[in-house]
Amino acid sequence: RMAPDIVKQADIFVLHIAEVTGKAIKKQGMKKIALLGTRYVMEGDFYTQILQEKFGLDVMIPDENERTFIHNTIFEELIKGVVSEASRAKFVAIINHLASQGAEGIILGCTEIPLLIEQKHVSVPLFNTTNLHASAAVDLALNESEN
């Protein structure tokens, strides 16, 4: 959320997680994507705005009840290391619901969600933002060290 201010004030390059994610999604040729994360991530615009404006993606979010469930599961279970089969089943149902509404892929926009949901659990492609961001940072570091 603060990346634009940091870039402006410190005049440094910031490897923005939403841009890395948007590139990965566009590379797969997708146009409509769903975003899962904390309530702040799903309802805020710092992620969706980049995906929409820079990558032309149609970004969906779960409905109110689904957002509440996802948010609460993150804070009441996942950050405490609790991985429940009941919560996994509900996440899978939410992902399947989003896919039935046209989502071509799902952004796992929170570090903890991949503890619960992996590609083997669903048929729609998943975008693990933690892995994407870390890989992009390593690539950037390696490319800069070569120059």
Short mmCIF file of N, CA, C and O in Angstrom, two decimals:
data_model
loop_
_atom_site.label_atom_id
_atom_site.label_comp_id
_atom_site.label_asym_id
_atom_site.label_seq_id
_atom_site.Cartn_x
_atom_site.Cartn_y
_atom_site.Cartn_z
N ARG A 1 0.82 -1.19 0.00
CA ARG A 1 0.00 0.00 0.00
C ARG A 1 0.86 1.25 0.00
O ARG A 1 0.49 2.26 -0.57
N MET A 2 1.98 1.19 0.66
CA MET A 2 2.83 2.37 0.80
C MET A 2 3.89 2.47 -0.28
O MET A 2 4.65 3.44 -0.31
N ALA A 3 3.94 1.52 -1.19
CA ALA A 3 5.00 1.50 -2.20
C ALA A 3 5.10 2.81 -2.99
O ALA A 3 6.22 3.33 -3.16
N PRO A 4 4.00 3.39 -3.49
CA PRO A 4 4.14 4.64 -4.25
C PRO A 4 4.77 5.76 -3.43
O PRO A 4 5.60 6.52 -3.94
N ASP A 5 4.42 5.86 -2.15
CA ASP A 5 5.00 6.90 -1.30
C ASP A 5 6.48 6.65 -1.05
O ASP A 5 7.28 7.59 -1.03
N ILE A 6 6.85 5.38 -0.86
CA ILE A 6 8.26 5.05 -0.64
C ILE A 6 9.09 5.40 -1.86
O ILE A 6 10.15 6.02 -1.76
N VAL A 7 8.59 5.01 -3.03
CA VAL A 7 9.30 5.31 -4.28
C VAL A 7 9.47 6.82 -4.44
O VAL A 7 10.55 7.30 -4.77
N LYS A 8 8.42 7.55 -4.18
CA LYS A 8 8.45 9.01 -4.34
C LYS A 8 9.39 9.67 -3.34
O LYS A 8 10.20 10.51 -3.71
N GLN A 9 9.28 9.30 -2.08
CA GLN A 9 10.07 9.95 -1.03
C GLN A 9 11.54 9.51 -1.02
O GLN A 9 12.42 10.31 -0.79
N ALA A 10 11.78 8.23 -1.24
CA ALA A 10 13.14 7.71 -1.14
C ALA A 10 13.83 7.58 -2.49
O ALA A 10 15.02 7.30 -2.55
N ASP A 11 13.07 7.74 -3.55
CA ASP A 11 13.59 7.62 -4.91
C ASP A 11 14.36 6.30 -5.09
O ASP A 11 15.51 6.28 -5.51
N ILE A 12 13.67 5.21 -4.73
CA ILE A 12 14.24 3.87 -4.89
C ILE A 12 13.26 3.00 -5.67
O ILE A 12 12.08 3.30 -5.75
N PHE A 13 13.78 1.92 -6.19
CA PHE A 13 12.95 0.94 -6.88
C PHE A 13 12.30 0.03 -5.84
O PHE A 13 12.95 -0.41 -4.89
N VAL A 14 11.02 -0.23 -6.02
CA VAL A 14 10.30 -1.16 -5.15
C VAL A 14 9.73 -2.26 -6.03
O VAL A 14 9.04 -1.99 -7.02
N LEU A 15 10.03 -3.48 -5.68
CA LEU A 15 9.49 -4.64 -6.39
C LEU A 15 8.12 -4.93 -5.79
O LEU A 15 8.00 -5.56 -4.75
N HIS A 16 7.09 -4.42 -6.43
CA HIS A 16 5.73 -4.49 -5.88
C HIS A 16 5.12 -5.87 -6.11
O HIS A 16 5.12 -6.38 -7.22
N ILE A 17 4.60 -6.44 -5.05
CA ILE A 17 4.03 -7.78 -5.11
C ILE A 17 2.87 -7.88 -6.11
O ILE A 17 2.72 -8.88 -6.79
N ALA A 18 2.06 -6.83 -6.21
CA ALA A 18 0.93 -6.86 -7.15
C ALA A 18 1.41 -6.84 -8.59
O ALA A 18 0.81 -7.47 -9.47
N GLU A 19 2.51 -6.13 -8.87
CA GLU A 19 3.04 -6.10 -10.23
C GLU A 19 3.63 -7.45 -10.62
O GLU A 19 3.43 -7.92 -11.74
N VAL A 20 4.36 -8.05 -9.70
CA VAL A 20 4.91 -9.38 -9.96
C VAL A 20 3.78 -10.37 -10.23
O VAL A 20 3.85 -11.18 -11.15
N THR A 21 2.74 -10.28 -9.42
CA THR A 21 1.59 -11.18 -9.57
C THR A 21 0.88 -10.92 -10.90
O THR A 21 0.53 -11.86 -11.62
N GLY A 22 0.67 -9.66 -11.24
CA GLY A 22 0.03 -9.31 -12.50
C GLY A 22 0.79 -9.85 -13.70
O GLY A 22 0.18 -10.37 -14.65
N LYS A 23 2.11 -9.77 -13.67
CA LYS A 23 2.93 -10.30 -14.76
C LYS A 23 2.74 -11.81 -14.91
O LYS A 23 2.62 -12.33 -16.02
N ALA A 24 2.71 -12.51 -13.78
CA ALA A 24 2.53 -13.96 -13.82
C ALA A 24 1.17 -14.35 -14.39
O ALA A 24 1.05 -15.30 -15.16
N ILE A 25 0.16 -13.59 -14.03
CA ILE A 25 -1.20 -13.87 -14.51
C ILE A 25 -1.29 -13.60 -16.01
O ILE A 25 -1.83 -14.41 -16.77
N LYS A 26 -0.76 -12.46 -16.45
CA LYS A 26 -0.80 -12.13 -17.88
C LYS A 26 0.00 -13.14 -18.69
O LYS A 26 -0.37 -13.46 -19.82
N LYS A 27 1.09 -13.63 -18.13
CA LYS A 27 1.91 -14.64 -18.81
C LYS A 27 1.09 -15.89 -19.09
O LYS A 27 1.31 -16.58 -20.09
N GLN A 28 0.11 -16.17 -18.25
CA GLN A 28 -0.78 -17.33 -18.44
C GLN A 28 -1.95 -16.99 -19.37
O GLN A 28 -2.78 -17.85 -19.66
N GLY A 29 -2.04 -15.74 -19.82
CA GLY A 29 -3.08 -15.33 -20.75
C GLY A 29 -4.45 -15.15 -20.12
O GLY A 29 -5.46 -15.13 -20.82
N MET A 30 -4.49 -14.97 -18.82
CA MET A 30 -5.77 -14.83 -18.13
C MET A 30 -6.24 -13.38 -18.14
O MET A 30 -5.45 -12.46 -18.20
N LYS A 31 -7.56 -13.23 -18.06
CA LYS A 31 -8.16 -11.91 -18.05
C LYS A 31 -9.00 -11.65 -16.80
O LYS A 31 -9.17 -10.51 -16.38
N LYS A 32 -9.55 -12.72 -16.22
CA LYS A 32 -10.41 -12.58 -15.04
C LYS A 32 -9.84 -13.42 -13.91
O LYS A 32 -9.64 -14.62 -14.05
N ILE A 33 -9.59 -12.76 -12.79
CA ILE A 33 -8.89 -13.39 -11.67
C ILE A 33 -9.62 -13.07 -10.37
O ILE A 33 -10.26 -12.04 -10.27
N ALA A 34 -9.51 -13.95 -9.40
CA ALA A 34 -10.09 -13.69 -8.08
C ALA A 34 -8.96 -13.50 -7.07
O ALA A 34 -7.90 -14.12 -7.17
N LEU A 35 -9.20 -12.64 -6.12
CA LEU A 35 -8.21 -12.29 -5.11
C LEU A 35 -8.69 -12.72 -3.73
O LEU A 35 -9.77 -12.32 -3.28
N LEU A 36 -7.88 -13.54 -3.05
CA LEU A 36 -8.14 -13.95 -1.67
C LEU A 36 -7.06 -13.35 -0.79
O LEU A 36 -5.91 -13.26 -1.18
N GLY A 37 -7.43 -12.97 0.41
CA GLY A 37 -6.48 -12.42 1.37
C GLY A 37 -7.22 -11.95 2.59
O GLY A 37 -8.37 -12.34 2.83
N THR A 38 -6.59 -11.10 3.37
CA THR A 38 -7.28 -10.51 4.51
C THR A 38 -8.37 -9.57 3.96
O THR A 38 -8.36 -9.22 2.77
N ARG A 39 -9.26 -9.17 4.81
CA ARG A 39 -10.31 -8.23 4.40
C ARG A 39 -9.68 -6.99 3.77
O ARG A 39 -10.14 -6.49 2.75
N TYR A 40 -8.61 -6.51 4.38
CA TYR A 40 -7.93 -5.32 3.90
C TYR A 40 -7.44 -5.50 2.46
O TYR A 40 -7.58 -4.62 1.62
N VAL A 41 -6.86 -6.65 2.16
CA VAL A 41 -6.36 -6.93 0.82
C VAL A 41 -7.51 -7.06 -0.17
O VAL A 41 -7.48 -6.49 -1.27
N MET A 42 -8.54 -7.81 0.21
CA MET A 42 -9.65 -8.04 -0.71
C MET A 42 -10.47 -6.79 -0.97
O MET A 42 -10.92 -6.57 -2.10
N GLU A 43 -10.67 -5.97 0.04
CA GLU A 43 -11.54 -4.81 -0.10
C GLU A 43 -10.80 -3.52 -0.44
O GLU A 43 -11.40 -2.56 -0.90
N GLY A 44 -9.50 -3.50 -0.19
CA GLY A 44 -8.71 -2.31 -0.50
C GLY A 44 -8.42 -2.23 -1.99
O GLY A 44 -8.70 -3.15 -2.76
N ASP A 45 -7.82 -1.12 -2.40
CA ASP A 45 -7.56 -0.95 -3.83
C ASP A 45 -6.08 -1.03 -4.19
O ASP A 45 -5.73 -1.03 -5.35
N PHE A 46 -5.19 -1.14 -3.19
CA PHE A 46 -3.76 -1.11 -3.51
C PHE A 46 -3.33 -2.29 -4.37
O PHE A 46 -2.39 -2.18 -5.13
N TYR A 47 -4.01 -3.40 -4.27
CA TYR A 47 -3.70 -4.59 -5.08
C TYR A 47 -4.50 -4.56 -6.38
O TYR A 47 -3.96 -4.69 -7.47
N THR A 48 -5.82 -4.42 -6.23
CA THR A 48 -6.70 -4.50 -7.40
C THR A 48 -6.44 -3.38 -8.40
O THR A 48 -6.51 -3.60 -9.61
N GLN A 49 -6.11 -2.20 -7.91
CA GLN A 49 -5.88 -1.08 -8.81
C GLN A 49 -4.71 -1.37 -9.76
O GLN A 49 -4.81 -1.11 -10.97
N ILE A 50 -3.64 -1.91 -9.25
CA ILE A 50 -2.49 -2.25 -10.09
C ILE A 50 -2.86 -3.33 -11.09
O ILE A 50 -2.54 -3.24 -12.27
N LEU A 51 -3.55 -4.36 -10.61
CA LEU A 51 -3.95 -5.45 -11.51
C LEU A 51 -4.87 -4.96 -12.62
O LEU A 51 -4.77 -5.40 -13.76
N GLN A 52 -5.76 -4.05 -12.29
CA GLN A 52 -6.69 -3.52 -13.28
C GLN A 52 -6.01 -2.54 -14.22
O GLN A 52 -6.13 -2.66 -15.45
N GLU A 53 -5.31 -1.56 -13.67
CA GLU A 53 -4.76 -0.49 -14.49
C GLU A 53 -3.51 -0.89 -15.27
O GLU A 53 -3.36 -0.51 -16.43
N LYS A 54 -2.61 -1.63 -14.66
CA LYS A 54 -1.36 -1.98 -15.35
C LYS A 54 -1.47 -3.24 -16.19
O LYS A 54 -0.72 -3.41 -17.14
N PHE A 55 -2.40 -4.13 -15.82
CA PHE A 55 -2.46 -5.41 -16.51
C PHE A 55 -3.82 -5.70 -17.15
O PHE A 55 -3.99 -6.73 -17.77
N GLY A 56 -4.77 -4.78 -17.02
CA GLY A 56 -6.08 -4.92 -17.65
C GLY A 56 -6.88 -6.11 -17.16
O GLY A 56 -7.72 -6.64 -17.89
N LEU A 57 -6.65 -6.52 -15.92
CA LEU A 57 -7.35 -7.68 -15.38
C LEU A 57 -8.68 -7.30 -14.74
O LEU A 57 -8.81 -6.24 -14.12
N ASP A 58 -9.63 -8.18 -14.89
CA ASP A 58 -10.91 -8.07 -14.20
C ASP A 58 -10.73 -8.82 -12.89
O ASP A 58 -10.53 -10.04 -12.89
N VAL A 59 -10.75 -8.10 -11.76
CA VAL A 59 -10.46 -8.70 -10.46
C VAL A 59 -11.76 -8.89 -9.68
O VAL A 59 -12.50 -7.95 -9.44
N MET A 60 -11.98 -10.14 -9.30
CA MET A 60 -13.16 -10.49 -8.49
C MET A 60 -12.71 -10.71 -7.05
O MET A 60 -11.57 -11.10 -6.80
N ILE A 61 -13.63 -10.46 -6.12
CA ILE A 61 -13.39 -10.84 -4.74
C ILE A 61 -14.60 -11.65 -4.26
O ILE A 61 -15.69 -11.54 -4.83
N PRO A 62 -14.41 -12.46 -3.24
CA PRO A 62 -15.53 -13.26 -2.72
C PRO A 62 -16.63 -12.36 -2.17
O PRO A 62 -16.41 -11.17 -1.88
N ASP A 63 -17.81 -12.95 -1.97
CA ASP A 63 -18.91 -12.17 -1.38
C ASP A 63 -18.63 -11.89 0.09
O ASP A 63 -17.66 -12.39 0.67
N GLU A 64 -19.48 -11.09 0.70
CA GLU A 64 -19.27 -10.63 2.08
C GLU A 64 -19.07 -11.78 3.07
O GLU A 64 -18.12 -11.77 3.87
N ASN A 65 -19.93 -12.77 3.03
CA ASN A 65 -19.80 -13.90 3.96
C ASN A 65 -18.51 -14.67 3.72
O ASN A 65 -17.84 -15.10 4.68
N GLU A 66 -18.15 -14.85 2.47
CA GLU A 66 -16.91 -15.55 2.14
C GLU A 66 -15.69 -14.75 2.59
O GLU A 66 -14.72 -15.31 3.12
N ARG A 67 -15.73 -13.42 2.39
CA ARG A 67 -14.62 -12.56 2.83
C ARG A 67 -14.46 -12.64 4.34
O ARG A 67 -13.33 -12.72 4.85
N THR A 68 -15.56 -12.63 5.06
CA THR A 68 -15.51 -12.74 6.52
C THR A 68 -14.89 -14.07 6.93
O THR A 68 -14.02 -14.11 7.81
N PHE A 69 -15.31 -15.15 6.30
CA PHE A 69 -14.76 -16.46 6.63
C PHE A 69 -13.25 -16.51 6.36
O PHE A 69 -12.47 -16.97 7.19
N ILE A 70 -12.84 -16.02 5.19
CA ILE A 70 -11.42 -16.04 4.83
C ILE A 70 -10.60 -15.22 5.83
O ILE A 70 -9.59 -15.69 6.35
N HIS A 71 -11.04 -14.01 6.10
CA HIS A 71 -10.35 -13.12 7.04
C HIS A 71 -10.23 -13.77 8.41
O HIS A 71 -9.14 -13.82 9.00
N ASN A 72 -11.34 -14.28 8.92
CA ASN A 72 -11.34 -14.89 10.25
C ASN A 72 -10.46 -16.14 10.29
O ASN A 72 -9.77 -16.38 11.28
N THR A 73 -10.48 -16.93 9.25
CA THR A 73 -9.64 -18.14 9.20
C THR A 73 -8.17 -17.77 9.23
O THR A 73 -7.37 -18.41 9.93
N ILE A 74 -7.80 -16.74 8.51
CA ILE A 74 -6.40 -16.29 8.52
C ILE A 74 -5.97 -15.91 9.94
O ILE A 74 -4.95 -16.37 10.44
N PHE A 75 -6.79 -15.08 10.61
CA PHE A 75 -6.38 -14.55 11.91
C PHE A 75 -6.67 -15.48 13.09
O PHE A 75 -5.95 -15.44 14.08
N GLU A 76 -7.69 -16.31 12.97
CA GLU A 76 -8.04 -17.17 14.10
C GLU A 76 -7.42 -18.56 14.00
O GLU A 76 -7.35 -19.27 15.00
N GLU A 77 -6.97 -18.96 12.80
CA GLU A 77 -6.40 -20.29 12.62
C GLU A 77 -4.99 -20.24 12.04
O GLU A 77 -4.03 -20.66 12.68
N LEU A 78 -4.88 -19.78 10.82
CA LEU A 78 -3.64 -19.93 10.08
C LEU A 78 -2.43 -19.24 10.73
O LEU A 78 -1.35 -19.83 10.78
N ILE A 79 -2.60 -18.02 11.22
CA ILE A 79 -1.44 -17.37 11.84
C ILE A 79 -1.05 -18.03 13.16
O ILE A 79 0.06 -17.81 13.66
N LYS A 80 -1.93 -18.87 13.67
CA LYS A 80 -1.64 -19.63 14.89
C LYS A 80 -1.15 -21.04 14.57
O LYS A 80 -0.97 -21.86 15.46
N GLY A 81 -0.99 -21.33 13.28
CA GLY A 81 -0.50 -22.63 12.87
C GLY A 81 -1.57 -23.72 12.82
O GLY A 81 -1.25 -24.89 12.69
N VAL A 82 -2.83 -23.33 12.90
CA VAL A 82 -3.93 -24.29 12.86
C VAL A 82 -4.36 -24.48 11.41
O VAL A 82 -4.73 -23.52 10.73
N VAL A 83 -4.30 -25.72 10.94
CA VAL A 83 -4.73 -26.06 9.58
C VAL A 83 -5.86 -27.08 9.72
O VAL A 83 -5.63 -28.23 10.05
N SER A 84 -7.06 -26.61 9.46
CA SER A 84 -8.26 -27.42 9.67
C SER A 84 -8.80 -27.94 8.33
O SER A 84 -8.92 -27.18 7.36
N GLU A 85 -9.17 -29.20 8.32
CA GLU A 85 -9.78 -29.78 7.11
C GLU A 85 -11.12 -29.10 6.80
O GLU A 85 -11.47 -28.92 5.64
N ALA A 86 -11.85 -28.72 7.83
CA ALA A 86 -13.14 -28.02 7.62
C ALA A 86 -12.91 -26.67 6.94
O ALA A 86 -13.64 -26.29 6.02
N SER A 87 -11.88 -25.96 7.38
CA SER A 87 -11.57 -24.66 6.76
C SER A 87 -11.07 -24.86 5.34
O SER A 87 -11.42 -24.09 4.44
N ARG A 88 -10.26 -25.90 5.12
CA ARG A 88 -9.78 -26.19 3.76
C ARG A 88 -10.98 -26.45 2.84
O ARG A 88 -11.04 -25.93 1.73
N ALA A 89 -11.93 -27.25 3.31
CA ALA A 89 -13.10 -27.57 2.50
C ALA A 89 -13.89 -26.30 2.15
O ALA A 89 -14.36 -26.14 1.02
N LYS A 90 -14.00 -25.39 3.10
CA LYS A 90 -14.73 -24.14 2.86
C LYS A 90 -13.95 -23.26 1.86
O LYS A 90 -14.55 -22.66 0.97
N PHE A 91 -12.63 -23.19 1.99
CA PHE A 91 -11.82 -22.44 1.03
C PHE A 91 -11.98 -23.03 -0.37
O PHE A 91 -12.13 -22.29 -1.34
N VAL A 92 -11.94 -24.35 -0.47
CA VAL A 92 -12.12 -25.00 -1.77
C VAL A 92 -13.49 -24.65 -2.35
O VAL A 92 -13.61 -24.35 -3.54
N ALA A 93 -14.52 -24.66 -1.51
CA ALA A 93 -15.86 -24.30 -1.98
C ALA A 93 -15.90 -22.85 -2.46
O ALA A 93 -16.52 -22.54 -3.49
N ILE A 94 -15.23 -21.95 -1.75
CA ILE A 94 -15.18 -20.54 -2.16
C ILE A 94 -14.45 -20.41 -3.50
O ILE A 94 -14.91 -19.72 -4.41
N ILE A 95 -13.33 -21.09 -3.62
CA ILE A 95 -12.56 -21.04 -4.87
C ILE A 95 -13.39 -21.61 -6.03
O ILE A 95 -13.45 -21.01 -7.12
N ASN A 96 -14.06 -22.72 -5.81
CA ASN A 96 -14.91 -23.30 -6.85
C ASN A 96 -16.06 -22.37 -7.22
O ASN A 96 -16.43 -22.26 -8.40
N HIS A 97 -16.62 -21.68 -6.23
CA HIS A 97 -17.68 -20.71 -6.48
C HIS A 97 -17.17 -19.57 -7.36
O HIS A 97 -17.82 -19.17 -8.34
N LEU A 98 -15.98 -19.05 -7.04
CA LEU A 98 -15.39 -17.99 -7.86
C LEU A 98 -15.10 -18.46 -9.28
O LEU A 98 -15.34 -17.74 -10.24
N ALA A 99 -14.61 -19.69 -9.40
CA ALA A 99 -14.34 -20.26 -10.72
C ALA A 99 -15.63 -20.41 -11.52
O ALA A 99 -15.66 -20.14 -12.72
N SER A 100 -16.71 -20.79 -10.84
CA SER A 100 -18.00 -20.94 -11.54
C SER A 100 -18.54 -19.59 -12.00
O SER A 100 -19.37 -19.53 -12.91
N GLN A 101 -18.05 -18.50 -11.40
CA GLN A 101 -18.44 -17.15 -11.80
C GLN A 101 -17.48 -16.56 -12.84
O GLN A 101 -17.59 -15.39 -13.19
N GLY A 102 -16.52 -17.37 -13.29
CA GLY A 102 -15.64 -16.92 -14.36
C GLY A 102 -14.19 -16.68 -14.00
O GLY A 102 -13.40 -16.32 -14.88
N ALA A 103 -13.81 -16.84 -12.75
CA ALA A 103 -12.41 -16.64 -12.38
C ALA A 103 -11.55 -17.71 -13.06
O ALA A 103 -11.81 -18.90 -12.93
N GLU A 104 -10.56 -17.27 -13.81
CA GLU A 104 -9.66 -18.18 -14.51
C GLU A 104 -8.51 -18.64 -13.62
O GLU A 104 -7.83 -19.61 -13.92
N GLY A 105 -8.28 -17.92 -12.55
CA GLY A 105 -7.23 -18.22 -11.60
C GLY A 105 -7.54 -17.54 -10.28
O GLY A 105 -8.39 -16.67 -10.21
N ILE A 106 -6.80 -17.95 -9.25
CA ILE A 106 -7.02 -17.43 -7.91
C ILE A 106 -5.70 -16.92 -7.35
O ILE A 106 -4.70 -17.64 -7.31
N ILE A 107 -5.69 -15.67 -6.89
CA ILE A 107 -4.53 -15.10 -6.24
C ILE A 107 -4.60 -15.43 -4.75
O ILE A 107 -5.57 -15.08 -4.08
N LEU A 108 -3.58 -16.12 -4.25
CA LEU A 108 -3.46 -16.36 -2.81
C LEU A 108 -2.67 -15.18 -2.26
O LEU A 108 -1.45 -15.23 -2.15
N GLY A 109 -3.39 -14.12 -1.93
CA GLY A 109 -2.78 -12.84 -1.59
C GLY A 109 -2.49 -12.66 -0.11
O GLY A 109 -2.64 -11.57 0.42
N CYS A 110 -2.10 -13.72 0.54
CA CYS A 110 -1.75 -13.68 1.96
C CYS A 110 -0.76 -14.81 2.22
O CYS A 110 -0.97 -15.93 1.76
N THR A 111 0.27 -14.52 2.96
CA THR A 111 1.33 -15.49 3.24
C THR A 111 0.81 -16.81 3.79
O THR A 111 1.32 -17.87 3.47
N GLU A 112 -0.22 -16.75 4.61
CA GLU A 112 -0.69 -17.95 5.31
C GLU A 112 -1.61 -18.84 4.49
O GLU A 112 -1.72 -20.04 4.78
N ILE A 113 -2.30 -18.33 3.50
CA ILE A 113 -3.26 -19.14 2.76
C ILE A 113 -2.64 -20.39 2.13
O ILE A 113 -3.24 -21.46 2.17
N PRO A 114 -1.41 -20.31 1.58
CA PRO A 114 -0.81 -21.54 1.03
C PRO A 114 -0.53 -22.64 2.06
O PRO A 114 -0.25 -23.77 1.69
N LEU A 115 -0.62 -22.31 3.35
CA LEU A 115 -0.53 -23.35 4.37
C LEU A 115 -1.75 -24.26 4.32
O LEU A 115 -1.69 -25.42 4.71
N LEU A 116 -2.86 -23.72 3.82
CA LEU A 116 -4.14 -24.42 3.79
C LEU A 116 -4.49 -24.93 2.40
O LEU A 116 -5.01 -26.04 2.25
N ILE A 117 -4.21 -24.12 1.39
CA ILE A 117 -4.63 -24.44 0.02
C ILE A 117 -3.40 -24.57 -0.88
O ILE A 117 -2.57 -23.67 -0.95
N GLU A 118 -3.34 -25.70 -1.58
CA GLU A 118 -2.29 -25.94 -2.57
C GLU A 118 -2.97 -26.29 -3.88
O GLU A 118 -4.17 -26.60 -3.92
N GLN A 119 -2.20 -26.27 -4.94
CA GLN A 119 -2.75 -26.55 -6.27
C GLN A 119 -3.47 -27.90 -6.31
O GLN A 119 -4.47 -28.05 -7.00
N LYS A 120 -2.99 -28.88 -5.58
CA LYS A 120 -3.61 -30.21 -5.59
C LYS A 120 -5.04 -30.21 -5.05
O LYS A 120 -5.79 -31.14 -5.30
N HIS A 121 -5.44 -29.15 -4.37
CA HIS A 121 -6.77 -29.08 -3.78
C HIS A 121 -7.84 -28.55 -4.73
O HIS A 121 -9.03 -28.73 -4.48
N VAL A 122 -7.42 -27.85 -5.77
CA VAL A 122 -8.37 -27.21 -6.69
C VAL A 122 -7.91 -27.37 -8.13
O VAL A 122 -6.72 -27.58 -8.40
N SER A 123 -8.84 -27.22 -9.06
CA SER A 123 -8.48 -27.36 -10.48
C SER A 123 -8.12 -26.03 -11.13
O SER A 123 -7.42 -26.01 -12.15
N VAL A 124 -8.56 -24.93 -10.58
CA VAL A 124 -8.25 -23.61 -11.15
C VAL A 124 -6.82 -23.22 -10.72
O VAL A 124 -6.41 -23.51 -9.60
N PRO A 125 -6.05 -22.60 -11.63
CA PRO A 125 -4.67 -22.23 -11.28
C PRO A 125 -4.60 -21.27 -10.09
O PRO A 125 -5.41 -20.34 -9.97
N LEU A 126 -3.62 -21.51 -9.23
CA LEU A 126 -3.38 -20.67 -8.07
C LEU A 126 -2.12 -19.83 -8.29
O LEU A 126 -1.15 -20.30 -8.87
N PHE A 127 -2.14 -18.61 -7.78
CA PHE A 127 -0.99 -17.73 -7.84
C PHE A 127 -0.59 -17.41 -6.40
O PHE A 127 -1.24 -16.61 -5.73
N ASN A 128 0.47 -18.07 -5.95
CA ASN A 128 0.99 -17.90 -4.60
C ASN A 128 1.88 -16.66 -4.62
O ASN A 128 3.02 -16.70 -5.09
N THR A 129 1.37 -15.55 -4.09
CA THR A 129 2.09 -14.28 -4.19
C THR A 129 3.40 -14.29 -3.41
O THR A 129 4.36 -13.62 -3.81
N THR A 130 3.45 -15.04 -2.33
CA THR A 130 4.70 -15.12 -1.56
C THR A 130 5.81 -15.73 -2.41
O THR A 130 6.91 -15.18 -2.50
N ASN A 131 5.51 -16.85 -3.06
CA ASN A 131 6.51 -17.49 -3.92
C ASN A 131 6.86 -16.62 -5.12
O ASN A 131 8.03 -16.52 -5.50
N LEU A 132 5.85 -16.03 -5.74
CA LEU A 132 6.10 -15.18 -6.91
C LEU A 132 6.99 -14.00 -6.56
O LEU A 132 7.94 -13.68 -7.29
N HIS A 133 6.71 -13.36 -5.43
CA HIS A 133 7.46 -12.18 -5.01
C HIS A 133 8.90 -12.56 -4.66
O HIS A 133 9.86 -11.88 -5.06
N ALA A 134 9.06 -13.66 -3.92
CA ALA A 134 10.40 -14.11 -3.53
C ALA A 134 11.23 -14.48 -4.76
O ALA A 134 12.41 -14.11 -4.86
N SER A 135 10.63 -15.18 -5.70
CA SER A 135 11.34 -15.57 -6.93
C SER A 135 11.75 -14.35 -7.73
O SER A 135 12.87 -14.29 -8.26
N ALA A 136 10.86 -13.37 -7.82
CA ALA A 136 11.18 -12.15 -8.56
C ALA A 136 12.31 -11.38 -7.88
O ALA A 136 13.18 -10.82 -8.56
N ALA A 137 12.32 -11.38 -6.55
CA ALA A 137 13.40 -10.70 -5.82
C ALA A 137 14.74 -11.39 -6.07
O ALA A 137 15.76 -10.72 -6.28
N VAL A 138 14.75 -12.71 -6.06
CA VAL A 138 15.98 -13.45 -6.34
C VAL A 138 16.44 -13.18 -7.77
O VAL A 138 17.63 -12.90 -8.01
N ASP A 139 15.53 -13.23 -8.73
CA ASP A 139 15.89 -12.94 -10.12
C ASP A 139 16.47 -11.54 -10.26
O ASP A 139 17.48 -11.35 -10.95
N LEU A 140 15.85 -10.58 -9.60
CA LEU A 140 16.33 -9.20 -9.66
C LEU A 140 17.73 -9.10 -9.05
O LEU A 140 18.61 -8.49 -9.64
N ALA A 141 17.92 -9.73 -7.92
CA ALA A 141 19.23 -9.68 -7.25
C ALA A 141 20.31 -10.34 -8.11
O ALA A 141 21.42 -9.81 -8.24
N LEU A 142 19.98 -11.47 -8.69
CA LEU A 142 20.97 -12.18 -9.53
C LEU A 142 21.30 -11.38 -10.78
O LEU A 142 22.46 -11.32 -11.20
N ASN A 143 20.29 -10.77 -11.38
CA ASN A 143 20.53 -9.97 -12.59
C ASN A 143 21.35 -8.73 -12.27
O ASN A 143 22.19 -8.33 -13.06
N GLU A 144 21.12 -8.11 -11.12
CA GLU A 144 21.90 -6.92 -10.74
C GLU A 144 23.33 -7.30 -10.41
O GLU A 144 24.25 -6.53 -10.69
N SER A 145 23.53 -8.47 -9.84
CA SER A 145 24.89 -8.89 -9.49
C SER A 145 25.71 -9.22 -10.74
O SER A 145 26.94 -9.18 -10.70
N GLU A 146 25.02 -9.52 -11.84
CA GLU A 146 25.72 -9.83 -13.09
C GLU A 146 26.15 -8.58 -13.82
O GLU A 146 26.99 -8.61 -14.70
N ASN A 147 25.52 -7.45 -13.48
CA ASN A 147 25.81 -6.19 -14.19
C ASN A 147 26.96 -5.44 -13.56
O ASN A 147 27.45 -5.57 -12.57
#
